[in-house]
PDB file of C-alpha atoms in Angstrom:
ATOM      1  CA  MET A   1     -25.225 -70.783   2.471  1.00  0.00           C
ATOM      2  CA  PRO A   2     -21.591 -70.494   3.609  1.00  0.00           C
ATOM      3  CA  LYS A   3     -20.037 -72.412   6.480  1.00  0.00           C
ATOM      4  CA  GLU A   4     -21.030 -71.576  10.038  1.00  0.00           C
ATOM      5  CA  GLY A   5     -19.357 -68.365  11.235  1.00  0.00           C
ATOM      6  CA  LEU A   6     -19.007 -67.020   7.700  1.00  0.00           C
ATOM      7  CA  LEU A   7     -22.482 -65.580   7.375  1.00  0.00           C
ATOM      8  CA  PRO A   8     -23.024 -62.874   4.762  1.00  0.00           C
ATOM      9  CA  ALA A   9     -23.640 -59.334   6.020  1.00  0.00           C
ATOM     10  CA  PRO A  10     -27.405 -59.363   5.213  1.00  0.00           C
ATOM     11  CA  ILE A  11     -27.925 -62.449   7.386  1.00  0.00           C
ATOM     12  CA  LYS A  12     -25.989 -60.838  10.228  1.00  0.00           C
ATOM     13  CA  VAL A  13     -28.288 -57.801   9.891  1.00  0.00           C
ATOM     14  CA  LEU A  14     -31.328 -60.090   9.975  1.00  0.00           C
ATOM     15  CA  ALA A  15     -30.024 -61.799  13.122  1.00  0.00           C
ATOM     16  CA  GLU A  16     -29.629 -58.387  14.783  1.00  0.00           C
ATOM     17  CA  GLN A  17     -33.165 -57.381  13.751  1.00  0.00           C
ATOM     18  CA  ILE A  18     -34.537 -60.645  15.166  1.00  0.00           C
ATOM     19  CA  TYR A  19     -32.709 -59.939  18.415  1.00  0.00           C
ATOM     20  CA  LEU A  20     -34.216 -56.427  18.626  1.00  0.00           C
ATOM     21  CA  TYR A  21     -37.683 -57.822  17.897  1.00  0.00           C
ATOM     22  CA  GLN A  22     -37.344 -60.504  20.573  1.00  0.00           C
ATOM     23  CA  LYS A  23     -36.205 -57.917  23.127  1.00  0.00           C
ATOM     24  CA  GLY A  24     -39.332 -55.857  22.427  1.00  0.00           C
ATOM     25  CA  VAL A  25     -37.495 -52.919  20.875  1.00  0.00           C
ATOM     26  CA  ARG A  26     -39.549 -53.212  17.679  1.00  0.00           C
ATOM     27  CA  PRO A  27     -42.961 -54.832  17.188  1.00  0.00           C
ATOM     28  CA  LEU A  28     -42.511 -54.800  13.401  1.00  0.00           C
ATOM     29  CA  VAL A  29     -39.382 -55.087  11.273  1.00  0.00           C
ATOM     30  CA  LEU A  30     -38.710 -54.554   7.570  1.00  0.00           C
ATOM     31  CA  PHE A  31     -35.744 -56.506   6.201  1.00  0.00           C
ATOM     32  CA  THR A  32     -34.817 -55.930   2.555  1.00  0.00           C
ATOM     33  CA  CYS A  33     -32.548 -58.470   0.894  1.00  0.00           C
ATOM     34  CA  ASN A  34     -31.641 -60.431  -2.203  1.00  0.00           C
ATOM     35  CA  ARG A  35     -33.954 -63.384  -2.988  1.00  0.00           C
ATOM     36  CA  ARG A  36     -31.062 -65.804  -2.525  1.00  0.00           C
ATOM     37  CA  TYR A  37     -31.290 -65.237   1.241  1.00  0.00           C
ATOM     38  CA  LEU A  38     -35.034 -65.892   1.481  1.00  0.00           C
ATOM     39  CA  SER A  39     -34.926 -69.597   2.346  1.00  0.00           C
ATOM     40  CA  TYR A  40     -32.310 -68.984   5.034  1.00  0.00           C
ATOM     41  CA  ALA A  41     -34.310 -66.054   6.430  1.00  0.00           C
ATOM     42  CA  GLU A  42     -37.488 -68.149   6.463  1.00  0.00           C
ATOM     43  CA  ARG A  43     -35.744 -70.980   8.307  1.00  0.00           C
ATOM     44  CA  LEU A  44     -34.292 -68.550  10.838  1.00  0.00           C
ATOM     45  CA  LEU A  45     -37.632 -66.842  11.472  1.00  0.00           C
ATOM     46  CA  GLY A  46     -39.386 -70.222  11.645  1.00  0.00           C
ATOM     47  CA  HIS A  47     -36.820 -71.466  14.157  1.00  0.00           C
ATOM     48  CA  HIS A  48     -37.678 -68.506  16.386  1.00  0.00           C
ATOM     49  CA  GLY A  49     -41.432 -68.880  15.805  1.00  0.00           C
ATOM     50  CA  ILE A  50     -41.699 -65.437  14.209  1.00  0.00           C
ATOM     51  CA  SER A  51     -44.436 -64.726  11.648  1.00  0.00           C
ATOM     52  CA  TYR A  52     -43.524 -62.901   8.451  1.00  0.00           C
ATOM     53  CA  ILE A  53     -44.747 -61.624   5.081  1.00  0.00           C
ATOM     54  CA  VAL A  54     -42.693 -61.615   1.881  1.00  0.00           C
ATOM     55  CA  LYS A  55     -43.257 -58.801  -0.631  1.00  0.00           C
ATOM     56  CA  PRO A  56     -41.228 -58.959  -3.857  1.00  0.00           C
ATOM     57  CA  ILE A  57     -39.757 -55.693  -5.093  1.00  0.00           C
ATOM     58  CA  GLY A  58     -40.850 -55.394  -8.699  1.00  0.00           C
ATOM     59  CA  LYS A  59     -39.543 -58.114 -10.990  1.00  0.00           C
ATOM     60  CA  GLY A  60     -36.014 -57.863  -9.645  1.00  0.00           C
ATOM     61  CA  ILE A  61     -34.031 -60.048  -7.327  1.00  0.00           C
ATOM     62  CA  ARG A  62     -34.730 -58.086  -4.152  1.00  0.00           C
ATOM     63  CA  LEU A  63     -37.586 -58.479  -1.701  1.00  0.00           C
ATOM     64  CA  ASN A  64     -39.020 -56.961   1.439  1.00  0.00           C
ATOM     65  CA  LEU A  65     -39.530 -59.271   4.381  1.00  0.00           C
ATOM     66  CA  PHE A  66     -41.794 -57.919   7.111  1.00  0.00           C
ATOM     67  CA  PHE A  67     -41.802 -59.759  10.419  1.00  0.00           C
ATOM     68  CA  GLY A  68     -43.248 -59.116  13.829  1.00  0.00           C
ATOM     69  CA  LYS A  69     -46.385 -59.228  15.909  1.00  0.00           C
ATOM     70  CA  ALA A  70     -49.556 -60.612  14.340  1.00  0.00           C
ATOM     71  CA  GLU A  71     -51.520 -57.354  14.601  1.00  0.00           C
ATOM     72  CA  CYS A  72     -48.707 -55.435  12.891  1.00  0.00           C
ATOM     73  CA  LEU A  73     -48.494 -57.976  10.086  1.00  0.00           C
ATOM     74  CA  GLN A  74     -52.252 -57.750   9.613  1.00  0.00           C
ATOM     75  CA  ALA A  75     -51.895 -53.994   9.197  1.00  0.00           C
ATOM     76  CA  ILE A  76     -49.170 -54.619   6.576  1.00  0.00           C
ATOM     77  CA  ARG A  77     -51.472 -57.022   4.694  1.00  0.00           C
ATOM     78  CA  ILE A  78     -54.131 -54.304   4.542  1.00  0.00           C
ATOM     79  CA  LEU A  79     -51.811 -51.351   3.906  1.00  0.00           C
ATOM     80  CA  VAL A  80     -49.159 -52.659   1.530  1.00  0.00           C
ATOM     81  CA  LYS A  81     -51.083 -53.890  -1.520  1.00  0.00           C
ATOM     82  CA  ASN A  82     -48.676 -52.253  -3.993  1.00  0.00           C
ATOM     83  CA  PRO A  83     -44.906 -51.797  -4.004  1.00  0.00           C
ATOM     84  CA  ILE A  84     -43.728 -49.545  -1.186  1.00  0.00           C
ATOM     85  CA  THR A  85     -42.615 -46.962  -3.745  1.00  0.00           C
ATOM     86  CA  ALA A  86     -46.241 -46.659  -4.916  1.00  0.00           C
ATOM     87  CA  LEU A  87     -47.720 -45.945  -1.479  1.00  0.00           C
ATOM     88  CA  SER A  88     -49.674 -42.742  -1.029  1.00  0.00           C
ATOM     89  CA  PRO A  89     -48.156 -40.123   1.302  1.00  0.00           C
ATOM     90  CA  GLU A  90     -50.610 -41.247   3.998  1.00  0.00           C
ATOM     91  CA  GLU A  91     -49.799 -44.947   3.573  1.00  0.00           C
ATOM     92  CA  ASP A  92     -46.081 -44.170   3.584  1.00  0.00           C
ATOM     93  CA  PHE A  93     -46.494 -42.198   6.818  1.00  0.00           C
ATOM     94  CA  ILE A  94     -48.398 -45.029   8.493  1.00  0.00           C
ATOM     95  CA  LEU A  95     -45.818 -47.593   7.393  1.00  0.00           C
ATOM     96  CA  GLY A  96     -42.967 -45.474   8.762  1.00  0.00           C
ATOM     97  CA  ALA A  97     -44.803 -45.035  12.063  1.00  0.00           C
ATOM     98  CA  LEU A  98     -45.482 -48.797  12.294  1.00  0.00           C
ATOM     99  CA  LEU A  99     -41.796 -49.493  11.710  1.00  0.00           C
ATOM    100  CA  GLY A 100     -40.851 -47.099  14.505  1.00  0.00           C
ATOM    101  CA  TYR A 101     -39.106 -44.527  12.359  1.00  0.00           C
ATOM    102  CA  ASP A 102     -38.488 -41.089  13.865  1.00  0.00           C
ATOM    103  CA  LEU A 103     -41.882 -39.398  13.965  1.00  0.00           C
ATOM    104  CA  SER A 104     -40.627 -35.901  13.199  1.00  0.00           C
ATOM    105  CA  VAL A 105     -38.751 -37.215  10.152  1.00  0.00           C
ATOM    106  CA  GLN A 106     -41.918 -39.042   9.073  1.00  0.00           C
ATOM    107  CA  CYS A 107     -43.874 -35.785   9.419  1.00  0.00           C
ATOM    108  CA  GLU A 108     -41.333 -33.944   7.250  1.00  0.00           C
ATOM    109  CA  ARG A 109     -41.423 -36.770   4.684  1.00  0.00           C
ATOM    110  CA  TYR A 110     -45.228 -36.759   4.646  1.00  0.00           C
ATOM    111  CA  CYS A 111     -45.436 -32.989   4.113  1.00  0.00           C
ATOM    112  CA  HIS A 112     -42.823 -33.124   1.354  1.00  0.00           C
ATOM    113  CA  ARG A 113     -44.551 -36.001  -0.457  1.00  0.00           C
ATOM    114  CA  LYS A 114     -47.944 -34.349  -0.049  1.00  0.00           C
ATOM    115  CA  THR A 115     -46.590 -31.123  -1.583  1.00  0.00           C
ATOM    116  CA  LEU A 116     -45.078 -33.053  -4.498  1.00  0.00           C
ATOM    117  CA  THR A 117     -48.379 -34.888  -5.061  1.00  0.00           C
ATOM    118  CA  ALA A 118     -50.312 -31.579  -5.083  1.00  0.00           C
ATOM    119  CA  LEU A 119     -47.830 -30.029  -7.529  1.00  0.00           C
ATOM    120  CA  SER A 120     -47.987 -32.990  -9.901  1.00  0.00           C
ATOM    121  CA  GLN A 121     -51.787 -32.869  -9.870  1.00  0.00           C
ATOM    122  CA  LYS A 122     -51.735 -29.173 -10.813  1.00  0.00           C
ATOM    123  CA  THR A 123     -49.489 -29.812 -13.802  1.00  0.00           C
ATOM    124  CA  ALA A 124     -51.450 -32.836 -15.015  1.00  0.00           C
TER     125      ALA A 124
END
């Protein structure tokens, strides 16, 4: 990791997300980053006493780091068994709602994904 004060942009983003979590703005956060930042992220979350779950993204070098309240992380453990890109429209909707994404946008996304799923089933 670079010298103090020269933190890479992803770590600055993580610090901001931790701040928002601690202020109660978000009960659950999803931070996506390169694996090289994982140990630093884990130390930072550990320093603040924040629980987290690491979910690799495929076989690549990126990962999803969920952190937040225990009950939200338990829901993630149950819900996110596969890569996020493989979630059903319903699972995707629930995840977006848990993360605090705009509900109307989530509704539009759900309807669009549900329509695409129905169309692909008709052609199969």
